[in-house]
PDB file of C-alpha atoms in Angstrom:
ATOM      1  CA  UNK J   1       0.035  -0.202  -0.167  1.00 45.00           C
ATOM      2  CA  UNK J   2       2.893   2.355   1.201  1.00 43.00           C
ATOM      3  CA  UNK J   3       4.698   1.885  -2.399  1.00 42.00           C
ATOM      4  CA  UNK J   4       1.646   2.807  -4.290  1.00 43.00           C
ATOM      5  CA  UNK J   5       0.783   6.073  -2.233  1.00 41.00           C
ATOM      6  CA  UNK J   6       4.510   6.789  -3.050  1.00 45.00           C
ATOM      7  CA  UNK J   7       4.008   6.210  -6.548  1.00 43.00           C
ATOM      8  CA  UNK J   8       1.072   8.550  -6.872  1.00 43.00           C
ATOM      9  CA  UNK J   9       3.261  11.091  -5.105  1.00 45.00           C
ATOM     10  CA  UNK J  10       5.571  11.002  -7.824  1.00 47.00           C
ATOM     11  CA  UNK J  11       3.317  11.206 -10.944  1.00 43.00           C
ATOM     12  CA  UNK J  12       1.622  13.855  -9.067  1.00 46.00           C
ATOM     13  CA  UNK J  13       4.830  16.021  -8.567  1.00 47.00           C
ATOM     14  CA  UNK J  14       5.525  15.300 -12.323  1.00 45.00           C
ATOM     15  CA  UNK J  15       2.303  16.956 -13.184  1.00 44.00           C
ATOM     16  CA  UNK J  16       3.018  20.112 -11.287  1.00 42.00           C
ATOM     17  CA  UNK J  17       6.439  20.135 -12.758  1.00 44.00           C
ATOM     18  CA  UNK J  18       5.256  20.403 -16.452  1.00 42.00           C
ATOM     19  CA  UNK J  19       2.367  22.726 -16.187  1.00 43.00           C
ATOM     20  CA  UNK J  20       4.752  24.984 -14.569  1.00 42.00           C
ATOM     21  CA  UNK J  21       6.849  24.744 -17.352  1.00 43.00           C
ATOM     22  CA  UNK J  22       3.831  25.916 -19.517  1.00 43.00           C
ATOM     23  CA  UNK J  23       2.015  28.911 -20.131  1.00 43.00           C
ATOM     24  CA  UNK J  24      -1.665  28.400 -19.511  1.00 40.00           C
ATOM     25  CA  UNK J  25      -2.241  27.978 -23.372  1.00 45.00           C
ATOM     26  CA  UNK J  26       0.201  24.871 -23.212  1.00 43.00           C
ATOM     27  CA  UNK J  27       2.806  26.309 -24.712  1.00 43.00           C
ATOM     28  CA  UNK J  28       6.716  26.354 -23.237  1.00 43.00           C
ATOM     29  CA  UNK J  29       6.762  29.427 -20.905  1.00 42.00           C
ATOM     30  CA  UNK J  30       8.970  32.165 -22.135  1.00 41.00           C
ATOM     31  CA  UNK J  31      11.478  31.463 -19.377  1.00 39.00           C
ATOM     32  CA  UNK J  32      11.494  27.881 -20.286  1.00 39.00           C
ATOM     33  CA  UNK J  33      12.458  29.138 -24.071  1.00 41.00           C
ATOM     34  CA  UNK J  34      14.921  31.917 -22.827  1.00 41.00           C
ATOM     35  CA  UNK J  35      17.059  28.929 -21.472  1.00 48.00           C
ATOM     36  CA  UNK J  36      17.392  26.992 -24.515  1.00 49.00           C
ATOM     37  CA  UNK J  37      20.872  27.938 -25.923  1.00 48.00           C
ATOM     38  CA  UNK J  38      21.482  29.255 -29.322  1.00 49.00           C
ATOM     39  CA  UNK J  39      24.036  27.673 -32.023  1.00 53.00           C
ATOM     40  CA  UNK J  40      26.924  30.303 -31.241  1.00 50.00           C
ATOM     41  CA  UNK J  41      26.358  29.505 -27.407  1.00 50.00           C
ATOM     42  CA  UNK J  42      26.827  25.424 -28.156  1.00 58.00           C
ATOM     43  CA  UNK J  43      29.721  26.279 -30.388  1.00 68.00           C
ATOM     44  CA  UNK J  44      33.247  25.726 -28.857  1.00 85.00           C
ATOM     45  CA  UNK J  45      35.467  27.354 -30.957  1.00 93.00           C
ATOM     46  CA  UNK J  46      39.379  25.802 -30.739  1.00 96.00           C
ATOM     47  CA  UNK J  47      42.679  27.560 -30.804  1.00 96.00           C
ATOM     48  CA  UNK J  48      45.055  28.027 -33.122  1.00 97.00           C
ATOM     49  CA  UNK J  49      47.725  25.518 -32.086  1.00 97.00           C
ATOM     50  CA  UNK J  50      44.819  23.305 -32.602  1.00 98.00           C
ATOM     51  CA  UNK J  51      45.609  23.448 -36.479  1.00 98.00           C
ATOM     52  CA  UNK J  52      49.055  23.084 -35.962  1.00 98.00           C
ATOM     53  CA  UNK J  53      48.732  19.125 -37.338  1.00 98.00           C
ATOM     54  CA  UNK J  54      46.918  19.779 -40.139  1.00 98.00           C
ATOM     55  CA  UNK J  55      47.215  20.389 -43.674  1.00 98.00           C
ATOM     56  CA  UNK J  56      45.003  22.892 -46.207  1.00 98.00           C
ATOM     57  CA  UNK J  57      44.814  21.494 -49.736  1.00 98.00           C
ATOM     58  CA  UNK J  58      43.417  23.738 -52.297  1.00 98.00           C
ATOM     59  CA  UNK J  59      44.038  26.304 -55.522  1.00 98.00           C
ATOM     60  CA  UNK J  60      44.392  30.292 -55.713  1.00 97.00           C
ATOM     61  CA  UNK J  61      41.705  30.302 -53.045  1.00 98.00           C
ATOM     62  CA  UNK J  62      43.763  28.479 -50.594  1.00 98.00           C
ATOM     63  CA  UNK J  63      46.456  30.354 -51.157  1.00 97.00           C
ATOM     64  CA  UNK J  64      45.139  33.815 -50.343  1.00 98.00           C
ATOM     65  CA  UNK J  65      44.118  32.002 -46.962  1.00 98.00           C
ATOM     66  CA  UNK J  66      48.099  30.543 -46.570  1.00 98.00           C
ATOM     67  CA  UNK J  67      49.265  34.407 -47.366  1.00 97.00           C
ATOM     68  CA  UNK J  68      46.682  35.840 -44.288  1.00 98.00           C
ATOM     69  CA  UNK J  69      48.038  33.224 -42.336  1.00 97.00           C
ATOM     70  CA  UNK J  70      51.553  33.782 -42.980  1.00 96.00           C
ATOM     71  CA  UNK J  71      50.595  37.423 -42.173  1.00 96.00           C
ATOM     72  CA  UNK J  72      48.915  36.425 -38.935  1.00 95.00           C
ATOM     73  CA  UNK J  73      50.360  33.933 -37.274  1.00 88.00           C
ATOM     74  CA  UNK J  74      47.536  33.679 -34.350  1.00 92.00           C
ATOM     75  CA  UNK J  75      45.328  32.650 -36.948  1.00 97.00           C
ATOM     76  CA  UNK J  76      45.402  29.032 -37.845  1.00 98.00           C
ATOM     77  CA  UNK J  77      48.945  28.019 -35.955  1.00 97.00           C
ATOM     78  CA  UNK J  78      51.617  26.099 -37.682  1.00 97.00           C
ATOM     79  CA  UNK J  79      49.351  24.475 -40.311  1.00 98.00           C
ATOM     80  CA  UNK J  80      50.778  23.679 -43.380  1.00 97.00           C
ATOM     81  CA  UNK J  81      49.265  24.557 -46.947  1.00 98.00           C
ATOM     82  CA  UNK J  82      49.667  22.430 -49.760  1.00 97.00           C
ATOM     83  CA  UNK J  83      48.301  24.478 -52.698  1.00 97.00           C
ATOM     84  CA  UNK J  84      48.623  25.185 -56.477  1.00 96.00           C
ATOM     85  CA  UNK J  85      46.841  27.982 -58.129  1.00 95.00           C
ATOM     86  CA  UNK J  86      45.602  25.784 -60.833  1.00 94.00           C
ATOM     87  CA  UNK J  87      44.781  22.779 -59.036  1.00 98.00           C
ATOM     88  CA  UNK J  88      41.654  20.820 -59.054  1.00 98.00           C
ATOM     89  CA  UNK J  89      40.139  17.294 -57.891  1.00 98.00           C
ATOM     90  CA  UNK J  90      40.828  15.863 -61.629  1.00 98.00           C
ATOM     91  CA  UNK J  91      44.525  17.509 -62.339  1.00 98.00           C
ATOM     92  CA  UNK J  92      45.240  16.118 -59.091  1.00 98.00           C
ATOM     93  CA  UNK J  93      45.265  12.859 -60.132  1.00 98.00           C
ATOM     94  CA  UNK J  94      48.045  13.378 -63.044  1.00 98.00           C
ATOM     95  CA  UNK J  95      51.295  11.759 -62.890  1.00 96.00           C
ATOM     96  CA  UNK J  96      54.178  14.069 -61.393  1.00 96.00           C
ATOM     97  CA  UNK J  97      56.017  13.817 -64.893  1.00 95.00           C
ATOM     98  CA  UNK J  98      52.423  15.005 -66.931  1.00 96.00           C
ATOM     99  CA  UNK J  99      53.671  17.776 -69.146  1.00 95.00           C
ATOM    100  CA  UNK J 100      50.458  20.036 -67.828  1.00 95.00           C
ATOM    101  CA  UNK J 101      51.049  18.722 -63.891  1.00 95.00           C
ATOM    102  CA  UNK J 102      50.128  21.410 -61.675  1.00 96.00           C
ATOM    103  CA  UNK J 103      51.210  20.032 -58.540  1.00 96.00           C
ATOM    104  CA  UNK J 104      52.120  21.375 -55.121  1.00 96.00           C
ATOM    105  CA  UNK J 105      55.604  22.125 -54.162  1.00 95.00           C
ATOM    106  CA  UNK J 106      56.428  21.218 -50.885  1.00 94.00           C
ATOM    107  CA  UNK J 107      60.015  22.542 -49.459  1.00 93.00           C
ATOM    108  CA  UNK J 108      61.052  22.807 -53.267  1.00 93.00           C
ATOM    109  CA  UNK J 109      59.968  19.330 -54.555  1.00 95.00           C
ATOM    110  CA  UNK J 110      56.397  18.880 -56.831  1.00 96.00           C
ATOM    111  CA  UNK J 111      54.339  15.888 -54.881  1.00 97.00           C
ATOM    112  CA  UNK J 112      51.554  14.513 -55.352  1.00 97.00           C
ATOM    113  CA  UNK J 113      48.425  16.022 -53.646  1.00 97.00           C
ATOM    114  CA  UNK J 114      47.764  12.271 -52.500  1.00 97.00           C
ATOM    115  CA  UNK J 115      50.749  12.599 -50.315  1.00 97.00           C
ATOM    116  CA  UNK J 116      49.725  15.730 -48.479  1.00 97.00           C
ATOM    117  CA  UNK J 117      49.540  14.268 -44.964  1.00 97.00           C
ATOM    118  CA  UNK J 118      52.643  11.985 -45.137  1.00 96.00           C
ATOM    119  CA  UNK J 119      54.375  14.589 -46.652  1.00 96.00           C
ATOM    120  CA  UNK J 120      53.831  17.065 -43.986  1.00 96.00           C
ATOM    121  CA  UNK J 121      53.061  14.591 -41.118  1.00 96.00           C
ATOM    122  CA  UNK J 122      49.274  15.762 -40.461  1.00 98.00           C
ATOM    123  CA  UNK J 123      46.944  14.084 -38.905  1.00 98.00           C
ATOM    124  CA  UNK J 124      44.330  16.500 -40.598  1.00 98.00           C
ATOM    125  CA  UNK J 125      43.342  17.262 -44.330  1.00 98.00           C
ATOM    126  CA  UNK J 126      41.286  20.391 -45.243  1.00 98.00           C
ATOM    127  CA  UNK J 127      40.434  19.767 -48.636  1.00 98.00           C
ATOM    128  CA  UNK J 128      39.053  23.064 -50.800  1.00 98.00           C
ATOM    129  CA  UNK J 129      38.931  22.081 -54.470  1.00 98.00           C
ATOM    130  CA  UNK J 130      36.422  22.127 -57.393  1.00 98.00           C
ATOM    131  CA  UNK J 131      36.275  25.582 -58.484  1.00 97.00           C
ATOM    132  CA  UNK J 132      38.821  24.849 -61.578  1.00 96.00           C
ATOM    133  CA  UNK J 133      36.715  21.401 -61.938  1.00 98.00           C
ATOM    134  CA  UNK J 134      32.980  22.281 -62.528  1.00 97.00           C
ATOM    135  CA  UNK J 135      33.851  23.997 -65.482  1.00 94.00           C
ATOM    136  CA  UNK J 136      35.836  21.653 -67.317  1.00 96.00           C
ATOM    137  CA  UNK J 137      34.444  18.665 -66.354  1.00 97.00           C
ATOM    138  CA  UNK J 138      30.748  19.699 -65.178  1.00 97.00           C
ATOM    139  CA  UNK J 139      29.315  18.892 -61.595  1.00 98.00           C
ATOM    140  CA  UNK J 140      29.382  14.599 -62.364  1.00 98.00           C
ATOM    141  CA  UNK J 141      33.153  14.911 -63.228  1.00 98.00           C
ATOM    142  CA  UNK J 142      34.284  17.131 -60.379  1.00 98.00           C
ATOM    143  CA  UNK J 143      32.386  14.561 -58.183  1.00 98.00           C
ATOM    144  CA  UNK J 144      34.248  11.607 -59.558  1.00 98.00           C
ATOM    145  CA  UNK J 145      37.118  13.207 -58.943  1.00 98.00           C
ATOM    146  CA  UNK J 146      36.939  14.228 -55.470  1.00 98.00           C
ATOM    147  CA  UNK J 147      35.557  10.758 -54.594  1.00 98.00           C
ATOM    148  CA  UNK J 148      39.211   9.864 -56.354  1.00 98.00           C
ATOM    149  CA  UNK J 149      41.245  11.758 -54.683  1.00 98.00           C
ATOM    150  CA  UNK J 150      39.914  11.457 -51.305  1.00 98.00           C
ATOM    151  CA  UNK J 151      40.222   7.641 -51.655  1.00 98.00           C
ATOM    152  CA  UNK J 152      44.197   7.907 -52.699  1.00 98.00           C
ATOM    153  CA  UNK J 153      44.674  10.245 -49.466  1.00 98.00           C
ATOM    154  CA  UNK J 154      43.253   7.751 -47.368  1.00 98.00           C
ATOM    155  CA  UNK J 155      45.080   5.004 -48.769  1.00 97.00           C
ATOM    156  CA  UNK J 156      48.284   6.541 -47.751  1.00 97.00           C
ATOM    157  CA  UNK J 157      47.283   7.852 -44.938  1.00 97.00           C
ATOM    158  CA  UNK J 158      44.503   5.517 -43.547  1.00 97.00           C
ATOM    159  CA  UNK J 159      44.035   7.474 -39.941  1.00 97.00           C
ATOM    160  CA  UNK J 160      43.797  11.121 -40.992  1.00 98.00           C
ATOM    161  CA  UNK J 161      41.156  13.146 -40.803  1.00 98.00           C
ATOM    162  CA  UNK J 162      39.103  14.475 -43.607  1.00 98.00           C
ATOM    163  CA  UNK J 163      37.807  17.830 -44.133  1.00 98.00           C
ATOM    164  CA  UNK J 164      35.427  19.015 -46.731  1.00 98.00           C
ATOM    165  CA  UNK J 165      35.074  22.263 -47.306  1.00 98.00           C
ATOM    166  CA  UNK J 166      32.422  23.586 -49.790  1.00 98.00           C
ATOM    167  CA  UNK J 167      33.578  25.158 -52.773  1.00 98.00           C
ATOM    168  CA  UNK J 168      33.157  29.200 -53.008  1.00 98.00           C
ATOM    169  CA  UNK J 169      30.543  31.072 -55.058  1.00 98.00           C
ATOM    170  CA  UNK J 170      32.207  33.701 -57.558  1.00 98.00           C
ATOM    171  CA  UNK J 171      30.934  37.416 -58.456  1.00 98.00           C
ATOM    172  CA  UNK J 172      27.593  36.434 -60.686  1.00 96.00           C
ATOM    173  CA  UNK J 173      29.022  38.325 -63.477  1.00 96.00           C
ATOM    174  CA  UNK J 174      31.465  36.128 -64.007  1.00 96.00           C
ATOM    175  CA  UNK J 175      29.775  32.805 -64.247  1.00 96.00           C
ATOM    176  CA  UNK J 176      29.958  31.263 -67.717  1.00 94.00           C
ATOM    177  CA  UNK J 177      28.113  27.997 -69.298  1.00 94.00           C
ATOM    178  CA  UNK J 178      28.669  25.225 -66.589  1.00 93.00           C
ATOM    179  CA  UNK J 179      30.573  27.660 -64.464  1.00 95.00           C
ATOM    180  CA  UNK J 180      28.081  29.141 -62.375  1.00 97.00           C
ATOM    181  CA  UNK J 181      27.095  29.477 -58.854  1.00 98.00           C
ATOM    182  CA  UNK J 182      24.024  27.150 -59.215  1.00 98.00           C
ATOM    183  CA  UNK J 183      26.165  24.350 -60.190  1.00 98.00           C
ATOM    184  CA  UNK J 184      28.770  25.131 -57.487  1.00 98.00           C
ATOM    185  CA  UNK J 185      25.588  24.914 -55.145  1.00 98.00           C
ATOM    186  CA  UNK J 186      24.873  21.289 -56.374  1.00 98.00           C
ATOM    187  CA  UNK J 187      28.206  20.145 -56.366  1.00 98.00           C
ATOM    188  CA  UNK J 188      28.558  21.808 -52.670  1.00 98.00           C
ATOM    189  CA  UNK J 189      25.307  19.559 -51.726  1.00 98.00           C
ATOM    190  CA  UNK J 190      26.177  16.294 -52.948  1.00 98.00           C
ATOM    191  CA  UNK J 191      29.771  17.101 -51.118  1.00 98.00           C
ATOM    192  CA  UNK J 192      27.390  17.295 -47.761  1.00 98.00           C
ATOM    193  CA  UNK J 193      26.019  13.965 -48.504  1.00 98.00           C
ATOM    194  CA  UNK J 194      29.117  12.173 -49.476  1.00 98.00           C
ATOM    195  CA  UNK J 195      30.559  13.474 -46.148  1.00 98.00           C
ATOM    196  CA  UNK J 196      27.619  12.061 -44.143  1.00 98.00           C
ATOM    197  CA  UNK J 197      28.084   8.656 -46.154  1.00 98.00           C
ATOM    198  CA  UNK J 198      31.533   8.458 -45.687  1.00 98.00           C
ATOM    199  CA  UNK J 199      32.590  10.045 -42.323  1.00 97.00           C
ATOM    200  CA  UNK J 200      34.187  12.932 -43.594  1.00 98.00           C
ATOM    201  CA  UNK J 201      33.866  16.224 -42.051  1.00 98.00           C
ATOM    202  CA  UNK J 202      31.562  18.911 -44.039  1.00 98.00           C
ATOM    203  CA  UNK J 203      32.379  22.856 -44.145  1.00 98.00           C
ATOM    204  CA  UNK J 204      30.374  25.357 -45.261  1.00 98.00           C
ATOM    205  CA  UNK J 205      32.182  28.064 -46.177  1.00 98.00           C
ATOM    206  CA  UNK J 206      30.090  29.218 -49.074  1.00 98.00           C
ATOM    207  CA  UNK J 207      27.318  29.728 -46.541  1.00 98.00           C
ATOM    208  CA  UNK J 208      29.292  32.649 -45.106  1.00 98.00           C
ATOM    209  CA  UNK J 209      30.585  34.319 -48.236  1.00 98.00           C
ATOM    210  CA  UNK J 210      27.526  34.186 -50.571  1.00 98.00           C
ATOM    211  CA  UNK J 211      24.601  37.189 -51.081  1.00 97.00           C
ATOM    212  CA  UNK J 212      21.209  36.356 -50.572  1.00 97.00           C
ATOM    213  CA  UNK J 213      21.312  35.441 -54.314  1.00 96.00           C
ATOM    214  CA  UNK J 214      23.946  32.897 -54.269  1.00 97.00           C
ATOM    215  CA  UNK J 215      26.666  34.808 -55.270  1.00 98.00           C
ATOM    216  CA  UNK J 216      30.300  35.979 -53.729  1.00 98.00           C
ATOM    217  CA  UNK J 217      29.421  39.121 -51.617  1.00 98.00           C
ATOM    218  CA  UNK J 218      31.393  42.062 -53.224  1.00 97.00           C
ATOM    219  CA  UNK J 219      33.042  43.259 -49.911  1.00 98.00           C
ATOM    220  CA  UNK J 220      34.806  39.813 -49.921  1.00 98.00           C
ATOM    221  CA  UNK J 221      36.019  39.746 -53.588  1.00 98.00           C
ATOM    222  CA  UNK J 222      39.898  41.031 -54.089  1.00 98.00           C
ATOM    223  CA  UNK J 223      39.817  40.788 -57.887  1.00 97.00           C
ATOM    224  CA  UNK J 224      36.073  42.186 -59.013  1.00 96.00           C
ATOM    225  CA  UNK J 225      37.910  43.416 -62.232  1.00 95.00           C
ATOM    226  CA  UNK J 226      39.536  39.660 -62.924  1.00 95.00           C
ATOM    227  CA  UNK J 227      38.119  36.444 -62.113  1.00 96.00           C
ATOM    228  CA  UNK J 228      35.672  37.307 -59.152  1.00 97.00           C
ATOM    229  CA  UNK J 229      36.358  34.124 -57.151  1.00 98.00           C
ATOM    230  CA  UNK J 230      39.622  35.220 -54.974  1.00 98.00           C
ATOM    231  CA  UNK J 231      39.037  36.701 -51.284  1.00 98.00           C
ATOM    232  CA  UNK J 232      39.919  39.697 -49.217  1.00 98.00           C
ATOM    233  CA  UNK J 233      41.668  39.929 -45.892  1.00 98.00           C
ATOM    234  CA  UNK J 234      38.402  40.319 -44.276  1.00 98.00           C
ATOM    235  CA  UNK J 235      36.987  36.819 -45.852  1.00 98.00           C
ATOM    236  CA  UNK J 236      40.002  35.377 -44.894  1.00 98.00           C
ATOM    237  CA  UNK J 237      39.119  36.734 -41.297  1.00 98.00           C
ATOM    238  CA  UNK J 238      35.343  35.298 -41.167  1.00 98.00           C
ATOM    239  CA  UNK J 239      36.992  32.012 -42.749  1.00 98.00           C
ATOM    240  CA  UNK J 240      39.298  31.470 -40.006  1.00 98.00           C
ATOM    241  CA  UNK J 241      36.558  32.349 -37.335  1.00 97.00           C
ATOM    242  CA  UNK J 242      34.351  29.658 -39.104  1.00 98.00           C
ATOM    243  CA  UNK J 243      36.905  27.048 -39.180  1.00 98.00           C
ATOM    244  CA  UNK J 244      37.890  27.687 -35.573  1.00 97.00           C
ATOM    245  CA  UNK J 245      34.042  27.350 -34.760  1.00 97.00           C
ATOM    246  CA  UNK J 246      32.897  24.150 -36.797  1.00 97.00           C
ATOM    247  CA  UNK J 247      35.846  21.855 -36.703  1.00 95.00           C
TER     248      UNK J 247
END
């Protein structure tokens, strides 16, 4: 009998607690709603030193980030950069002796991109490629190149953690045939699913650089009269901040 009484008392107390958390109309109270943390409050930014064992693979867009970090060592610590201005997923698969090879140079020697982690002794690989592929190979060809290159990197460095960054937007004035922000968005949607399927981390850099129409914000573009794709220091600062908050 005592057990039954205790059980009834517990149920009554639970009902009272639930009622206190709701307004008369049954909705959660404003006080309870205010206690729900925002996304910004949930984020726990890492320090620059977190990137000391990271290597960034990319084209001329990431090269700009490299220069920015050289000027500001507090940005991404001792992160290594494995970049070439014309690098893409597809040409990163070419042999070193290919006459059109554009592989990155590391310590004075041309090195295959698939060896980026092994060459730099890095445990984290951040990849931002695709801008040089979409116009030449279309979205499908860019996807295929991405899968092949990541597979090669993992084959050479099985324990490395892969971070795939979304292709960034361009000024709308420079869109041409397949080389468009729409196709960039299509590829990025696929990239996100690819990461979720394979256990890689997707970083949506595109989302912080684009305007309401999906094009690169003009204030973040350093070459509005030339290519319409490269970043200003302000854009790089935003990029670094995003990385620190989302890795």
